[in-house]
Structure formats: structure tokens, C-alpha cells
PDB file of C-alpha atoms and ligand atoms in Angstrom:
ATOM      1  CA  UNK A 454       0.000   0.000   0.000  1.00  0.00           C
ATOM      2  CA  UNK A 455       1.659   3.264  -1.067  1.00  0.00           C
ATOM      3  CA  UNK A 456       1.946   5.524   1.936  1.00  0.00           C
ATOM      4  CA  UNK A 457       0.375   8.360  -0.006  1.00  0.00           C
ATOM      5  CA  UNK A 458      -2.980   6.643  -0.254  1.00  0.00           C
ATOM      6  CA  UNK A 459      -5.734   6.593   2.339  1.00  0.00           C
ATOM      7  CA  UNK A 460      -5.611   3.274   4.084  1.00  0.00           C
ATOM      8  CA  UNK A 461      -6.167   1.495   7.357  1.00  0.00           C
ATOM      9  CA  UNK A 462      -2.875   2.239   9.053  1.00  0.00           C
ATOM     10  CA  UNK A 463      -3.653  -0.004  12.033  1.00  0.00           C
ATOM     11  CA  UNK A 464      -3.457  -2.813   9.547  1.00  0.00           C
ATOM     12  CA  UNK A 465       0.065  -1.678   8.519  1.00  0.00           C
ATOM     13  CA  UNK A 466       1.130  -1.654  12.176  1.00  0.00           C
ATOM     14  CA  UNK A 467      -0.315  -5.040  13.089  1.00  0.00           C
ATOM     15  CA  UNK A 468       1.120  -6.679   9.948  1.00  0.00           C
ATOM     16  CA  UNK A 469       4.546  -5.172  10.671  1.00  0.00           C
ATOM     17  CA  UNK A 470       4.504  -6.338  14.287  1.00  0.00           C
ATOM     18  CA  UNK A 471       3.342  -9.845  13.347  1.00  0.00           C
ATOM     19  CA  UNK A 472       6.013 -10.188  10.670  1.00  0.00           C
ATOM     20  CA  UNK A 473       8.736  -9.002  13.035  1.00  0.00           C
ATOM     21  CA  UNK A 474       7.614 -11.503  15.675  1.00  0.00           C
ATOM     22  CA  UNK A 475       7.643 -14.344  13.135  1.00  0.00           C
ATOM     23  CA  UNK A 476      11.106 -13.394  11.829  1.00  0.00           C
ATOM     24  CA  UNK A 477      12.467 -13.335  15.381  1.00  0.00           C
ATOM     25  CA  UNK A 478      10.997 -16.762  16.110  1.00  0.00           C
ATOM     26  CA  UNK A 479      12.407 -18.205  12.884  1.00  0.00           C
ATOM     27  CA  UNK A 480      15.875 -16.870  13.663  1.00  0.00           C
ATOM     28  CA  UNK A 481      15.823 -17.571  17.388  1.00  0.00           C
ATOM     29  CA  UNK A 482      16.088 -13.870  18.244  1.00  0.00           C
ATOM     30  CA  UNK A 483      14.385 -12.018  21.043  1.00  0.00           C
ATOM     31  CA  UNK A 484      11.919  -9.172  20.480  1.00  0.00           C
ATOM     32  CA  UNK A 485      12.561  -7.316  23.737  1.00  0.00           C
ATOM     33  CA  UNK A 486      10.108  -4.637  24.949  1.00  0.00           C
ATOM     34  CA  UNK A 487      12.373  -1.792  23.854  1.00  0.00           C
ATOM     35  CA  UNK A 488      12.918  -3.316  20.385  1.00  0.00           C
ATOM     36  CA  UNK A 489       9.168  -3.819  20.018  1.00  0.00           C
ATOM     37  CA  UNK A 490       8.409  -0.268  21.117  1.00  0.00           C
ATOM     38  CA  UNK A 491      11.014   1.227  18.765  1.00  0.00           C
ATOM     39  CA  UNK A 492       9.464  -0.702  15.875  1.00  0.00           C
ATOM     40  CA  UNK A 493       5.983   0.504  16.838  1.00  0.00           C
ATOM     41  CA  UNK A 494       7.220   4.082  17.018  1.00  0.00           C
ATOM     42  CA  UNK A 495       8.888   3.813  13.607  1.00  0.00           C
ATOM     43  CA  UNK A 496       5.553   2.539  12.309  1.00  0.00           C
ATOM     44  CA  UNK A 497       3.493   5.344  13.885  1.00  0.00           C
ATOM     45  CA  UNK A 498       3.133   6.646  10.368  1.00  0.00           C
ATOM     46  CA  UNK A 499       4.902   6.482   7.009  1.00  0.00           C
ATOM     47  CA  UNK A 500       7.141   9.418   7.743  1.00  0.00           C
ATOM     48  CA  UNK A 501      10.811   8.780   8.451  1.00  0.00           C
ATOM     49  CA  UNK A 502      11.533   9.023  12.189  1.00  0.00           C
ATOM     50  CA  UNK A 503      14.852  10.289  13.501  1.00  0.00           C
ATOM     51  CA  UNK A 504      16.680   8.594  16.351  1.00  0.00           C
ATOM     52  CA  UNK A 505      16.273  11.696  18.509  1.00  0.00           C
ATOM     53  CA  UNK A 506      12.499  11.605  18.156  1.00  0.00           C
ATOM     54  CA  UNK A 507      12.578   7.976  19.217  1.00  0.00           C
ATOM     55  CA  UNK A 508      14.748   8.838  22.209  1.00  0.00           C
ATOM     56  CA  UNK A 509      12.359  11.562  23.296  1.00  0.00           C
ATOM     57  CA  UNK A 510       9.276   9.377  23.016  1.00  0.00           C
ATOM     58  CA  UNK A 511      10.856   6.440  24.792  1.00  0.00           C
ATOM     59  CA  UNK A 512      12.030   8.519  27.710  1.00  0.00           C
ATOM     60  CA  UNK A 513       8.542  10.010  28.036  1.00  0.00           C
ATOM     61  CA  UNK A 514       7.235   6.472  28.312  1.00  0.00           C
ATOM     62  CA  UNK A 515       9.732   5.582  30.999  1.00  0.00           C
ATOM     63  CA  UNK A 516      11.956   3.293  28.948  1.00  0.00           C
ATOM     64  CA  UNK A 517      15.673   3.265  29.451  1.00  0.00           C
ATOM     65  CA  UNK A 518      16.251   5.644  26.608  1.00  0.00           C
ATOM     66  CA  UNK A 519      19.980   6.162  26.788  1.00  0.00           C
ATOM     67  CA  UNK A 520      21.128   6.686  23.208  1.00  0.00           C
ATOM     68  CA  UNK A 521      23.037   3.360  23.031  1.00  0.00           C
ATOM     69  CA  UNK A 522      19.861   1.458  23.945  1.00  0.00           C
ATOM     70  CA  UNK A 523      17.945   3.089  21.135  1.00  0.00           C
ATOM     71  CA  UNK A 524      20.761   2.708  18.610  1.00  0.00           C
ATOM     72  CA  UNK A 525      21.179  -0.938  19.524  1.00  0.00           C
ATOM     73  CA  UNK A 526      17.444  -1.513  19.094  1.00  0.00           C
ATOM     74  CA  UNK A 527      17.572   0.225  15.701  1.00  0.00           C
ATOM     75  CA  UNK A 528      20.593  -1.848  14.643  1.00  0.00           C
ATOM     76  CA  UNK A 529      18.734  -4.984  15.624  1.00  0.00           C
ATOM     77  CA  UNK A 530      15.673  -3.962  13.587  1.00  0.00           C
ATOM     78  CA  UNK A 531      17.816  -2.965  10.585  1.00  0.00           C
ATOM     79  CA  UNK A 532      19.614  -6.290  10.763  1.00  0.00           C
ATOM     80  CA  UNK A 533      16.304  -8.134  11.009  1.00  0.00           C
ATOM     81  CA  UNK A 534      15.270  -6.226   7.885  1.00  0.00           C
ATOM     82  CA  UNK A 535      12.080  -4.740   9.302  1.00  0.00           C
ATOM     83  CA  UNK A 536      13.227  -1.134   9.126  1.00  0.00           C
ATOM     84  CA  UNK A 537      15.300   0.829   6.625  1.00  0.00           C
ATOM     85  CA  UNK A 538      17.479   3.852   7.102  1.00  0.00           C
ATOM     86  CA  UNK A 539      16.981   6.871   4.886  1.00  0.00           C
ATOM     87  CA  UNK A 540      20.459   8.346   4.732  1.00  0.00           C
ATOM     88  CA  UNK A 541      19.574  11.751   3.338  1.00  0.00           C
ATOM     89  CA  UNK A 542      17.344  12.356   6.367  1.00  0.00           C
ATOM     90  CA  UNK A 543      19.223  10.204   8.858  1.00  0.00           C
ATOM     91  CA  UNK A 544      15.873   8.692   9.770  1.00  0.00           C
ATOM     92  CA  UNK A 545      14.109   5.344   9.798  1.00  0.00           C
ATOM     93  CA  UNK A 546      10.998   3.857   8.201  1.00  0.00           C
ATOM     94  CA  UNK A 547       9.353   0.470   8.395  1.00  0.00           C
ATOM     95  CA  UNK A 548       9.911  -1.980   5.545  1.00  0.00           C
ATOM     96  CA  UNK A 549       6.890  -2.805   3.377  1.00  0.00           C
ATOM     97  CA  UNK A 550       7.886  -6.366   2.674  1.00  0.00           C
ATOM     98  CA  UNK A 551      10.393  -7.672   5.205  1.00  0.00           C
ATOM     99  CA  UNK A 552      11.738 -11.182   5.333  1.00  0.00           C
ATOM    100  CA  UNK A 553      14.108 -11.195   2.389  1.00  0.00           C
ATOM    101  CA  UNK A 554      17.156  -9.185   1.405  1.00  0.00           C
ATOM    102  CA  UNK A 555      16.421  -6.440  -1.070  1.00  0.00           C
ATOM    103  CA  UNK A 556      17.853  -3.236  -2.430  1.00  0.00           C
ATOM    104  CA  UNK A 557      16.068  -0.239  -1.093  1.00  0.00           C
ATOM    105  CA  UNK A 558      14.909   3.037  -2.476  1.00  0.00           C
ATOM    106  CA  UNK A 559      12.277   5.591  -1.553  1.00  0.00           C
ATOM    107  CA  UNK A 560      10.027   8.276  -2.888  1.00  0.00           C
ATOM    108  CA  UNK A 561      10.038  10.992  -0.256  1.00  0.00           C
ATOM    109  CA  UNK A 562       7.256  13.544  -0.474  1.00  0.00           C
ATOM    110  CA  UNK A 563       8.400  17.050   0.388  1.00  0.00           C
ATOM    111  CA  UNK A 564       4.832  18.078   1.176  1.00  0.00           C
ATOM    112  CA  UNK A 565       3.458  15.394   3.537  1.00  0.00           C
ATOM    113  CA  UNK A 566       6.818  13.866   4.408  1.00  0.00           C
ATOM    114  CA  UNK A 567       5.751  10.288   3.667  1.00  0.00           C
ATOM    115  CA  UNK A 568       8.377   7.876   2.405  1.00  0.00           C
ATOM    116  CA  UNK A 569       7.169   5.153   0.052  1.00  0.00           C
ATOM    117  CA  UNK A 570       9.433   2.221  -0.585  1.00  0.00           C
ATOM    118  CA  UNK A 571      10.304   1.699  -4.259  1.00  0.00           C
ATOM    119  CA  UNK A 572       9.436  -1.769  -5.522  1.00  0.00           C
ATOM    120  CA  UNK A 573      12.582  -3.864  -5.116  1.00  0.00           C
ATOM    121  CA  UNK A 574      12.089  -5.502  -8.493  1.00  0.00           C
ATOM    122  CA  UNK A 575      12.120  -2.122 -10.243  1.00  0.00           C
ATOM    123  CA  UNK A 576      15.408  -1.254  -8.561  1.00  0.00           C
ATOM    124  CA  UNK A 577      16.771  -4.622  -9.619  1.00  0.00           C
ATOM    125  CA  UNK A 578      15.684  -3.978 -13.192  1.00  0.00           C
ATOM    126  CA  UNK A 579      17.322  -0.554 -13.179  1.00  0.00           C
ATOM    127  CA  UNK A 580      20.562  -2.014 -11.822  1.00  0.00           C
ATOM    128  CA  UNK A 581      20.582  -4.745 -14.435  1.00  0.00           C
ATOM    129  CA  UNK A 582      20.090  -2.200 -17.191  1.00  0.00           C
ATOM    130  CA  UNK A 583      22.882   0.020 -15.877  1.00  0.00           C
ATOM    131  CA  UNK A 584      25.287  -2.848 -15.355  1.00  0.00           C
ATOM    132  CA  UNK A 585      24.658  -4.059 -18.877  1.00  0.00           C
ATOM    133  CA  UNK A 586      25.089  -0.614 -20.363  1.00  0.00           C
ATOM    134  CA  UNK A 587      28.115   0.609 -18.410  1.00  0.00           C
ATOM    135  CA  UNK A 588      29.632  -2.657 -17.201  1.00  0.00           C
ATOM    136  CA  UNK A 589      29.931  -1.183 -13.761  1.00  0.00           C
ATOM    137  CA  UNK A 590      29.437  -3.605 -10.927  1.00  0.00           C
ATOM    138  CA  UNK A 591      27.090  -2.367  -8.235  1.00  0.00           C
ATOM    139  CA  UNK A 592      27.734  -3.272  -4.619  1.00  0.00           C
ATOM    140  CA  UNK A 593      25.581  -0.875  -2.683  1.00  0.00           C
ATOM    141  CA  UNK A 594      22.885   1.503  -3.767  1.00  0.00           C
ATOM    142  CA  UNK A 595      20.883   4.257  -2.255  1.00  0.00           C
ATOM    143  CA  UNK A 596      17.939   5.644  -4.180  1.00  0.00           C
ATOM    144  CA  UNK A 597      16.183   8.497  -2.444  1.00  0.00           C
ATOM    145  CA  UNK A 598      13.867  10.424  -4.711  1.00  0.00           C
ATOM    146  CA  UNK A 599      12.132  13.555  -3.508  1.00  0.00           C
ATOM    147  CA  UNK A 600       9.091  15.242  -4.957  1.00  0.00           C
ATOM    148  CA  UNK A 601       5.335  15.196  -4.565  1.00  0.00           C
ATOM    149  CA  UNK A 602       3.372  12.041  -3.876  1.00  0.00           C
ATOM    150  CA  UNK A 603       0.186  11.180  -5.738  1.00  0.00           C
ATOM    151  CA  UNK A 604      -2.000  12.633  -2.995  1.00  0.00           C
ATOM    152  CA  UNK A 605      -0.163  15.903  -2.616  1.00  0.00           C
ATOM    153  CA  UNK A 606       0.089  16.310  -6.386  1.00  0.00           C
ATOM    154  CA  UNK A 607      -3.687  15.956  -6.618  1.00  0.00           C
ATOM    155  CA  UNK A 608      -4.313  18.634  -3.984  1.00  0.00           C
ATOM    156  CA  UNK A 609      -1.540  20.998  -5.097  1.00  0.00           C
TER     157      UNK A 609
HETATM  158 ZN1   ZN B1583       0.028   2.597   6.778  1.00  0.00          ZN
HETATM  159 ZN1   ZN B1584      12.057  -2.979   2.378  1.00  0.00          ZN
HETATM  160 ZN1   ZN B1585       2.667  13.798  -0.094  1.00  0.00          ZN
END
């Protein structure tokens, strides 16, 4: 579901939490309360959330919100593949389709701030085309496209 469209966001949250729980079980990892809460906070909406916002919210809720705790929780979630980092904003968003390795890319709307994950297969296609054309071998990639989402374009 593109973030720009009206949708039942509670469904996004519950799917994300269920998937994360399943991935942890499959890999024998522990979803501790702070990890779970950080994931929920990242999924509050489709806008990228900075680590400092997470720190502030966690400390309000009485968690041990020392920066290392939060960064460790984020590292765990990144490693599990349930969140992605948006480098240009130094912020985090939930993954649309966790559970397998994939290249990431995002549309970031400058109006509403939502980040929509680019379909991994389109990124793959683009990479294949570029590799073929320029015989450059790609190791890492970072596609962050800014502009107006469908919704904001319609109301502009
Ligand atoms: Zn949603
Ligand atoms: Zn993803
Ligand atoms: Zn927008």
C-alpha cells in the first residue's frame, strides 16, 4: 500500500509487528520490549523518524532511553530487515515487505513527508540495465527520490 494513499494504518502496524515476531521466532532472536516499542514508534506513520524523536518518546514512556539502547534496538531492527534507514534524512521507516534481502529506495514527499518504498524488483531492473550498459558492478545503492506524492500532487 503506497503511503500516499488513504488506508487502514492499524493494519500496517499489526502486519509489521506480526512479521517481526515471526522473523524473530524463525531466527531464534528475542523481540525485547524496547525493540518492540522502537518498531511501533517507527511505524506510527509512514514518515521517516529520527533517532532523537525515538529517544524523546521512549524517555517520556519511561523506557531506558539512553542513546546506546535506542541505537542498539535500531541496529537490531535494521539487521532483522524490518526497518530501513533513509540516509539523506538520517531517519528510519518500516519496511513494506520484510523477510528477504532487497535493495532499497524511496520516494520521499516534500509536502506530507511520507516515504514510500520503491518496488525492489524495479530497482533490480534498473541495476541490471545500468550494469549491462556501463559494465559497472554495483555493490551498494541508495535511491532516495524527492518530490510530490500522488495525494499531494492531486491537492496541489
Ligand atoms: Zn500505513
Ligand atoms: Zn524494504
Ligand atoms: Zn505527499
